[in-house]
Short mmCIF file of C-alpha atoms in Angstrom, two decimals:
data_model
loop_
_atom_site.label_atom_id
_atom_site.label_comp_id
_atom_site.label_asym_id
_atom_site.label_seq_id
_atom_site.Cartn_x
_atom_site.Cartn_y
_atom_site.Cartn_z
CA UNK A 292 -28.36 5.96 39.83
CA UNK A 293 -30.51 3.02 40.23
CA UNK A 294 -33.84 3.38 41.57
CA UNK A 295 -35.63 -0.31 42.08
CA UNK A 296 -39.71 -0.26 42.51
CA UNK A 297 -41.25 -3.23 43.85
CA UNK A 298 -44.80 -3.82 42.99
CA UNK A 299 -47.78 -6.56 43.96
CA UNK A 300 -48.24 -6.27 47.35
CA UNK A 301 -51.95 -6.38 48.89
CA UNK A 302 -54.23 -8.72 51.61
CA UNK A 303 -54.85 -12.17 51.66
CA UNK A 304 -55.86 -14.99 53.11
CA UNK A 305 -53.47 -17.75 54.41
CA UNK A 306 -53.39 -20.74 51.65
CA UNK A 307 -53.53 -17.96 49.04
CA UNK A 308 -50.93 -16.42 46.68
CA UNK A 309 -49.54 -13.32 45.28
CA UNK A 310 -46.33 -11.91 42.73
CA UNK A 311 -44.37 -9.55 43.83
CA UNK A 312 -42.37 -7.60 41.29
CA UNK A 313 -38.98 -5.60 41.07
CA UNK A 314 -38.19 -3.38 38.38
CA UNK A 315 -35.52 -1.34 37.85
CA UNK A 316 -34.42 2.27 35.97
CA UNK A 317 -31.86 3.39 35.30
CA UNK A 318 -29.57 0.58 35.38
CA UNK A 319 -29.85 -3.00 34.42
CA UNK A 320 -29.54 -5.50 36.63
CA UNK A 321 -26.90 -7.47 34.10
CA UNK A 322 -23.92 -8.34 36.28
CA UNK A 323 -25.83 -7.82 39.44
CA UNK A 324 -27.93 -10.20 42.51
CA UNK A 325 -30.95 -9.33 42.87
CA UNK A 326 -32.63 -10.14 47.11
CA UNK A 327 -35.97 -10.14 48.39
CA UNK A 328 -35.87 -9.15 52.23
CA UNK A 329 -38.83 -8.70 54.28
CA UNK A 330 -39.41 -7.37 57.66
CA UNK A 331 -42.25 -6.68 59.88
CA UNK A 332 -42.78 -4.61 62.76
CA UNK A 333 -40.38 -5.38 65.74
CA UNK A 334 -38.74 -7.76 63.95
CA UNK A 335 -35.12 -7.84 61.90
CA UNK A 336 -35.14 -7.61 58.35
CA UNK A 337 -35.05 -10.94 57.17
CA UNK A 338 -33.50 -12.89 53.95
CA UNK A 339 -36.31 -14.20 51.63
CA UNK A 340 -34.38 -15.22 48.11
CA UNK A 341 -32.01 -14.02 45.89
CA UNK A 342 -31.40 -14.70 42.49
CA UNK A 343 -28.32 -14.00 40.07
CA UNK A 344 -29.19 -11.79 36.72
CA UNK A 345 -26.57 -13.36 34.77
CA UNK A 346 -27.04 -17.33 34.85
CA UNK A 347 -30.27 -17.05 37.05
CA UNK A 348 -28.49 -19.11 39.89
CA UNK A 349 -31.18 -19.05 42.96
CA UNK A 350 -31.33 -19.14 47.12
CA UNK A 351 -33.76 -18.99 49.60
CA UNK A 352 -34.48 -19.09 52.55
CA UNK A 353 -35.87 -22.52 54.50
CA UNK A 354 -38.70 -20.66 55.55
CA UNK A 355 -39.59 -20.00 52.09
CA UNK A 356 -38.27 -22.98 50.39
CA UNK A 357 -41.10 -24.70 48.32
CA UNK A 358 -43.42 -21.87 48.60
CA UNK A 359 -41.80 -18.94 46.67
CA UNK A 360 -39.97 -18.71 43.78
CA UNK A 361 -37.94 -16.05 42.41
CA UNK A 362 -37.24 -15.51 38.67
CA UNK A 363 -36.56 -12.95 36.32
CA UNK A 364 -37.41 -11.59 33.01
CA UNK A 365 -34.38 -10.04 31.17
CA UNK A 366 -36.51 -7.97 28.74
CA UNK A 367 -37.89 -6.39 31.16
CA UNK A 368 -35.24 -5.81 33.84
CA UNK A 369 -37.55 -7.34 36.19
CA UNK A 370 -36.82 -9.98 38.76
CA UNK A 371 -40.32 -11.64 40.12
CA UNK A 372 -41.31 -13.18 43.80
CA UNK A 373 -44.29 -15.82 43.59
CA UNK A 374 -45.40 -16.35 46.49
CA UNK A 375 -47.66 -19.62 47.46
CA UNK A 376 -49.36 -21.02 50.47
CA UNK A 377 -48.81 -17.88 52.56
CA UNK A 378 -48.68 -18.07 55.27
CA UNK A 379 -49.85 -15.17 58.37
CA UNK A 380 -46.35 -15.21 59.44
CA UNK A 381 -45.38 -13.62 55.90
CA UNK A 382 -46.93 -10.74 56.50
CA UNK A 383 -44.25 -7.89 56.15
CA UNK A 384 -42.82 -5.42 53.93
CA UNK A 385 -41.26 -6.62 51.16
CA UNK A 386 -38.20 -4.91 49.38
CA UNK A 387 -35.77 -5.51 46.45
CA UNK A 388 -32.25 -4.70 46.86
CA UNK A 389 -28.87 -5.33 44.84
CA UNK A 390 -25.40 -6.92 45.56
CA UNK A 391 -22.34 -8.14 43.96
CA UNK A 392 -21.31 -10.12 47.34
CA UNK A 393 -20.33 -14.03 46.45
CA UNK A 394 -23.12 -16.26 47.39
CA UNK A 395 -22.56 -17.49 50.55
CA UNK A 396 -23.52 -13.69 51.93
CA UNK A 397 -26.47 -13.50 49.73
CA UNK A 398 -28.20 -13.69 53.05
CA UNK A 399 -27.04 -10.85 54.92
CA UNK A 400 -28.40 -7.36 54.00
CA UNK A 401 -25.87 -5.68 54.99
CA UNK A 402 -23.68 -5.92 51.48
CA UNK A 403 -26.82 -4.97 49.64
CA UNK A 404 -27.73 -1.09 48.62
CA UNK A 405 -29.88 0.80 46.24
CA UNK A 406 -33.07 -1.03 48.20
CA UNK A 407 -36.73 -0.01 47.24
CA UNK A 408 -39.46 1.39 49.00
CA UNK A 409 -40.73 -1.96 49.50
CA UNK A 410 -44.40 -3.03 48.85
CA UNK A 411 -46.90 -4.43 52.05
CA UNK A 412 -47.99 -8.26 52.14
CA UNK A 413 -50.73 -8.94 54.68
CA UNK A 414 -51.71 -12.65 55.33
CA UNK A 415 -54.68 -12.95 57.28
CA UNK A 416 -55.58 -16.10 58.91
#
């Protein structure tokens, strides 16, 4: 089974930046999507980006878009979140999850499993 550690979390200050990671063992993530979700407390978890293993086809969310990028590294069955100009309202935890859902349901958690512990991001202001 699939266990997926995320990695990179920590404090900073709005304006600043950090890289989340995802790794995975015992399975690679050939043939799979890999999603960033966040969620803080009170509040729904919430779509970040996605990215495809296989091709390396990308989404985000607009809240993200032109701050964070996802990638991956295929040696390293890692998929990466760099994230720019944070912002206080990104402060959440962070987890990786995987699908196999078509693209247009990238979005929704739901169709997503083996999920990670997830990894804090604080953005102070």
């Amino acid at each position: 089974q699939v266990q997926l550690v995320e990695s990179g979390g920590g404090l900073v200050q709005a304006g600043g930046s950090l890289r989340l990671s995802c790794a995975a063992s015992g399975r690679t993530f050939s043939g799979y999507t890999v999603g960033w979700f966040r969620q803080a407390p009170g509040n729904e978890r919430e779509f970040v980006a996605a990215i495809r293993f296989s091709g390396g086809t990308t989404n985000y969310a607009n809240s993200v878009k032109g701050r964070f990028t996802i990638s991956k590294e295929t040696a390293k069955n890692t998929v990466y979140l760099q994230m720019n100009s944070l912002k206080p309202e990104d402060t959440a935890v962070y987890q990786c999850a995987l699908t196999k859902v078509v693209f247009s349901s990238w979005h929704d958690h739901s169709f997503y499993d083996s999920w990670g512990q997830g990894t804090q991001v604080t953005v102070s202001s």
